[in-house]
PDB file of C-alpha atoms in Angstrom:
ATOM      1  CA  MET W   1       0.000   0.000   0.000  1.00 57.00           C
ATOM      2  CA  GLY W   2       2.780   2.428   0.862  1.00 80.00           C
ATOM      3  CA  THR W   3       4.637   1.796  -2.373  1.00 82.00           C
ATOM      4  CA  LEU W   4       1.435   2.370  -4.357  1.00 84.00           C
ATOM      5  CA  LEU W   5       1.085   5.730  -2.655  1.00 88.00           C
ATOM      6  CA  ILE W   6       4.714   6.572  -3.398  1.00 90.00           C
ATOM      7  CA  SER W   7       4.183   5.602  -7.040  1.00 89.00           C
ATOM      8  CA  LYS W   8       1.179   7.924  -7.307  1.00 90.00           C
ATOM      9  CA  ILE W   9       3.061  10.776  -5.625  1.00 91.00           C
ATOM     10  CA  ARG W  10       5.953  10.271  -8.047  1.00 92.00           C
ATOM     11  CA  GLU W  11       3.545  10.516 -10.983  1.00 93.00           C
ATOM     12  CA  GLU W  12       2.031  13.759  -9.694  1.00 93.00           C
ATOM     13  CA  TYR W  13       5.259  15.400  -8.522  1.00 93.00           C
ATOM     14  CA  ALA W  14       7.956  13.982 -10.786  1.00 92.00           C
ATOM     15  CA  ASP W  15      10.140  17.084 -10.358  1.00 94.00           C
ATOM     16  CA  ARG W  16      10.348  16.748  -6.549  1.00 92.00           C
ATOM     17  CA  MET W  17      12.932  14.881  -4.483  1.00 94.00           C
ATOM     18  CA  MET W  18      11.413  12.008  -2.548  1.00 93.00           C
ATOM     19  CA  LEU W  19      12.879  10.510   0.629  1.00 92.00           C
ATOM     20  CA  THR W  20      11.261   7.672   2.545  1.00 91.00           C
ATOM     21  CA  PHE W  21      11.890   5.098   5.259  1.00 89.00           C
ATOM     22  CA  PHE W  22      11.743   1.329   4.953  1.00 89.00           C
ATOM     23  CA  VAL W  23      11.742  -1.207   7.801  1.00 88.00           C
ATOM     24  CA  PHE W  24      13.128  -4.602   6.846  1.00 86.00           C
ATOM     25  CA  PRO W  25      11.250  -7.515   8.401  1.00 86.00           C
ATOM     26  CA  SER W  26      12.710 -10.013  10.809  1.00 83.00           C
ATOM     27  CA  PRO W  27      11.496 -13.552  11.538  1.00 78.00           C
ATOM     28  CA  LYS W  28      12.331 -12.981  15.224  1.00 78.00           C
ATOM     29  CA  VAL W  29       9.875 -10.080  15.399  1.00 79.00           C
ATOM     30  CA  SER W  30       7.022 -11.239  13.169  1.00 77.00           C
ATOM     31  CA  ASP W  31       5.785 -14.600  11.969  1.00 76.00           C
ATOM     32  CA  THR W  32       3.958 -13.296   8.887  1.00 78.00           C
ATOM     33  CA  VAL W  33       4.846 -15.742   6.134  1.00 73.00           C
ATOM     34  CA  VAL W  34       4.567 -13.371   3.172  1.00 75.00           C
ATOM     35  CA  GLU W  35       6.603 -10.596   4.772  1.00 82.00           C
ATOM     36  CA  LEU W  36       9.659 -11.438   2.670  1.00 76.00           C
ATOM     37  CA  TYR W  37       7.613 -11.188  -0.521  1.00 81.00           C
ATOM     38  CA  ASN W  38       6.208  -7.844   0.586  1.00 84.00           C
ATOM     39  CA  ALA W  39       9.669  -6.549   1.490  1.00 86.00           C
ATOM     40  CA  THR W  40      11.213  -7.587  -1.815  1.00 85.00           C
ATOM     41  CA  LEU W  41       8.348  -6.158  -3.863  1.00 84.00           C
ATOM     42  CA  SER W  42       8.507  -2.938  -1.852  1.00 88.00           C
ATOM     43  CA  VAL W  43      12.253  -2.583  -2.428  1.00 88.00           C
ATOM     44  CA  HIS W  44      11.627  -3.032  -6.153  1.00 88.00           C
ATOM     45  CA  GLN W  45       9.128  -0.150  -6.114  1.00 88.00           C
ATOM     46  CA  LEU W  46      11.319   2.030  -3.906  1.00 90.00           C
ATOM     47  CA  VAL W  47      14.268   1.672  -6.276  1.00 90.00           C
ATOM     48  CA  GLU W  48      12.040   2.849  -9.109  1.00 90.00           C
ATOM     49  CA  ASN W  49      10.252   5.705  -7.342  1.00 92.00           C
ATOM     50  CA  VAL W  50      12.331   7.351  -4.610  1.00 93.00           C
ATOM     51  CA  ASP W  51      15.503   9.398  -4.590  1.00 94.00           C
ATOM     52  CA  GLY W  52      16.615   8.324  -1.126  1.00 93.00           C
ATOM     53  CA  CYS W  53      15.565   5.653   1.335  1.00 91.00           C
ATOM     54  CA  MET W  54      16.497   5.220   4.990  1.00 91.00           C
ATOM     55  CA  VAL W  55      16.525   1.487   5.724  1.00 89.00           C
ATOM     56  CA  LEU W  56      15.950   0.198   9.250  1.00 89.00           C
ATOM     57  CA  ASP W  57      16.212  -3.341  10.570  1.00 90.00           C
ATOM     58  CA  ASN W  58      13.109  -4.321  12.526  1.00 88.00           C
ATOM     59  CA  GLU W  59      15.068  -6.756  14.674  1.00 88.00           C
ATOM     60  CA  ALA W  60      17.539  -4.025  15.618  1.00 89.00           C
ATOM     61  CA  LEU W  61      14.662  -1.695  16.502  1.00 87.00           C
ATOM     62  CA  TYR W  62      13.188  -4.325  18.822  1.00 85.00           C
ATOM     63  CA  ASP W  63      16.612  -4.926  20.391  1.00 87.00           C
ATOM     64  CA  ILE W  64      16.854  -1.203  21.110  1.00 88.00           C
ATOM     65  CA  CYS W  65      13.402  -1.295  22.693  1.00 85.00           C
ATOM     66  CA  PHE W  66      14.170  -4.322  24.882  1.00 86.00           C
ATOM     67  CA  ARG W  67      17.836  -3.889  25.775  1.00 89.00           C
ATOM     68  CA  THR W  68      18.441  -0.153  25.714  1.00 89.00           C
ATOM     69  CA  LEU W  69      15.053   1.349  26.535  1.00 86.00           C
ATOM     70  CA  LYS W  70      14.037  -1.614  28.748  1.00 85.00           C
ATOM     71  CA  LEU W  71      10.541  -1.744  27.244  1.00 81.00           C
ATOM     72  CA  THR W  72       8.802  -5.045  27.869  1.00 77.00           C
ATOM     73  CA  THR W  73       6.196  -4.438  25.176  1.00 75.00           C
ATOM     74  CA  PRO W  74       7.310  -2.149  22.336  1.00 73.00           C
ATOM     75  CA  SER W  75       3.807  -2.345  20.889  1.00 73.00           C
ATOM     76  CA  SER W  76       2.476  -0.447  23.899  1.00 76.00           C
ATOM     77  CA  SER W  77       4.958   2.334  23.160  1.00 76.00           C
ATOM     78  CA  ILE W  78       3.804   2.411  19.556  1.00 78.00           C
ATOM     79  CA  LEU W  79       0.210   2.538  20.764  1.00 84.00           C
ATOM     80  CA  GLU W  80       0.997   5.456  23.059  1.00 85.00           C
ATOM     81  CA  MET W  81       2.663   7.345  20.201  1.00 80.00           C
ATOM     82  CA  PHE W  82      -0.358   6.874  17.919  1.00 84.00           C
ATOM     83  CA  ARG W  83      -2.729   7.738  20.769  1.00 90.00           C
ATOM     84  CA  ARG W  84      -0.814  10.948  21.564  1.00 89.00           C
ATOM     85  CA  VAL W  85      -0.765  12.077  17.916  1.00 87.00           C
ATOM     86  CA  SER W  86      -4.454  11.219  17.560  1.00 90.00           C
ATOM     87  CA  GLU W  87      -5.421  13.243  20.632  1.00 92.00           C
ATOM     88  CA  GLN W  88      -3.373  16.235  19.505  1.00 91.00           C
ATOM     89  CA  PHE W  89      -4.788  16.039  15.973  1.00 90.00           C
ATOM     90  CA  THR W  90      -8.345  15.883  17.327  1.00 92.00           C
ATOM     91  CA  ALA W  91      -7.754  18.892  19.587  1.00 91.00           C
ATOM     92  CA  MET W  92      -6.440  20.975  16.687  1.00 91.00           C
ATOM     93  CA  PHE W  93      -9.053  19.782  14.212  1.00 92.00           C
ATOM     94  CA  ARG W  94     -11.899  20.528  16.639  1.00 93.00           C
ATOM     95  CA  ARG W  95     -10.745  24.160  16.782  1.00 93.00           C
ATOM     96  CA  LYS W  96     -10.048  24.179  13.012  1.00 92.00           C
ATOM     97  CA  ALA W  97      -6.543  25.376  13.868  1.00 90.00           C
ATOM     98  CA  PHE W  98      -4.438  26.005  10.751  1.00 90.00           C
ATOM     99  CA  LEU W  99      -7.040  24.188   8.663  1.00 89.00           C
ATOM    100  CA  HIS W 100      -7.137  27.083   6.204  1.00 90.00           C
ATOM    101  CA  TRP W 101      -3.568  26.277   5.140  1.00 87.00           C
ATOM    102  CA  TYR W 102      -4.717  22.913   3.847  1.00 87.00           C
ATOM    103  CA  THR W 103      -8.127  23.888   2.477  1.00 89.00           C
ATOM    104  CA  GLY W 104      -6.448  26.796   0.695  1.00 90.00           C
ATOM    105  CA  GLU W 105      -4.295  24.242  -1.152  1.00 85.00           C
ATOM    106  CA  GLY W 106      -7.364  22.337  -2.292  1.00 87.00           C
ATOM    107  CA  MET W 107      -7.860  19.761   0.459  1.00 84.00           C
ATOM    108  CA  ASP W 108     -11.360  19.022   1.658  1.00 90.00           C
ATOM    109  CA  GLU W 109     -12.260  18.930   5.360  1.00 92.00           C
ATOM    110  CA  MET W 110     -13.603  15.422   4.780  1.00 93.00           C
ATOM    111  CA  GLU W 111     -10.014  14.231   4.256  1.00 89.00           C
ATOM    112  CA  PHE W 112      -9.217  15.369   7.791  1.00 90.00           C
ATOM    113  CA  THR W 113     -12.257  13.540   9.127  1.00 93.00           C
ATOM    114  CA  GLU W 114     -11.214  10.366   7.292  1.00 91.00           C
ATOM    115  CA  ALA W 115      -7.617  10.689   8.532  1.00 90.00           C
ATOM    116  CA  GLU W 116      -8.871  11.107  12.098  1.00 92.00           C
ATOM    117  CA  SER W 117     -11.081   8.033  11.738  1.00 92.00           C
ATOM    118  CA  ASN W 118      -8.193   5.992  10.303  1.00 88.00           C
ATOM    119  CA  MET W 119      -5.910   7.032  13.169  1.00 89.00           C
ATOM    120  CA  ASN W 120      -8.569   6.064  15.716  1.00 92.00           C
ATOM    121  CA  ASP W 121      -8.973   2.689  13.983  1.00 90.00           C
ATOM    122  CA  LEU W 122      -5.203   2.211  14.161  1.00 86.00           C
ATOM    123  CA  VAL W 123      -5.182   2.973  17.894  1.00 90.00           C
ATOM    124  CA  SER W 124      -8.079   0.578  18.414  1.00 92.00           C
ATOM    125  CA  GLY W 125      -6.321  -2.155  16.408  1.00 88.00           C
ATOM    126  CA  TYR W 126      -3.116  -1.843  18.438  1.00 85.00           C
ATOM    127  CA  GLN W 127      -5.144  -1.942  21.664  1.00 90.00           C
ATOM    128  CA  GLN W 128      -6.901  -5.132  20.541  1.00 90.00           C
ATOM    129  CA  TYR W 129      -3.526  -6.670  19.666  1.00 85.00           C
ATOM    130  CA  LEU W 130      -2.117  -5.807  23.104  1.00 84.00           C
ATOM    131  CA  ASP W 131      -5.213  -7.176  24.836  1.00 86.00           C
ATOM    132  CA  ALA W 132      -5.024 -10.428  22.857  1.00 85.00           C
ATOM    133  CA  THR W 133      -1.307 -10.769  23.560  1.00 80.00           C
ATOM    134  CA  ALA W 134      -1.876 -10.220  27.280  1.00 78.00           C
ATOM    135  CA  ASP W 135      -4.660 -12.836  27.301  1.00 78.00           C
ATOM    136  CA  GLU W 136      -2.396 -15.367  25.536  1.00 76.00           C
ATOM    137  CA  GLU W 137       0.392 -14.749  28.054  1.00 72.00           C
ATOM    138  CA  LEU W 138      -1.998 -15.306  30.972  1.00 73.00           C
ATOM    139  CA  GLU W 139      -3.272 -18.543  29.437  1.00 75.00           C
ATOM    140  CA  TYR W 140       0.301 -19.733  28.866  1.00 68.00           C
ATOM    141  CA  GLU W 141       1.239 -18.963  32.487  1.00 71.00           C
ATOM    142  CA  ASP W 142      -1.885 -20.746  33.745  1.00 71.00           C
ATOM    143  CA  GLU W 143      -1.063 -23.837  31.651  1.00 72.00           C
ATOM    144  CA  GLY W 144       2.483 -23.864  33.049  1.00 66.00           C
ATOM    145  CA  GLU W 145       1.188 -23.793  36.616  1.00 64.00           C
ATOM    146  CA  ASP W 146      -1.272 -26.614  35.902  1.00 61.00           C
ATOM    147  CA  GLU W 147       1.493 -28.823  34.435  1.00 59.00           C
ATOM    148  CA  ASP W 148       3.787 -28.197  37.423  1.00 57.00           C
ATOM    149  CA  GLY W 149       1.029 -29.163  39.798  1.00 56.00           C
ATOM    150  CA  SER W 150       1.550 -25.952  41.719  1.00 53.00           C
ATOM    151  CA  ASP W 151      -2.202 -25.323  41.831  1.00 51.00           C
ATOM    152  CA  GLU W 152      -2.849 -28.581  43.717  1.00 48.00           C
ATOM    153  CA  MET W 153      -3.107 -28.568  47.478  1.00 45.00           C
TER     154      MET W 153
END
């Protein structure tokens, strides 16, 4: 999806320099089977459509979160970042602060409403993921206690 957007931006603004970021997948961080396909196809599109690309290793990012920042759940930090941006966006959009800059360039207010809705959906999705992960961890701990016989009197 991101590379499609970049391709469309390149078509519209061919005379502009384009810089983007790309996070390479890691099997230690995600178990999505098709991630390597997606990464390779994305790199192909990035080579064709961007002037510069900052490449990050997802495994290294998680190591920084766990070892350096001592975060037990990096996803909760990501959730907090999205939640903070969403709350700040909503506060500004409610007051229509600086909205005229964007509408003056041809944007419609509906695009802001859709962006706000998408951000809220993203926050909700991350929260559901964290809740499901926490439930799985509790079930795993409960199973371990049952196997050890530590629940028996």
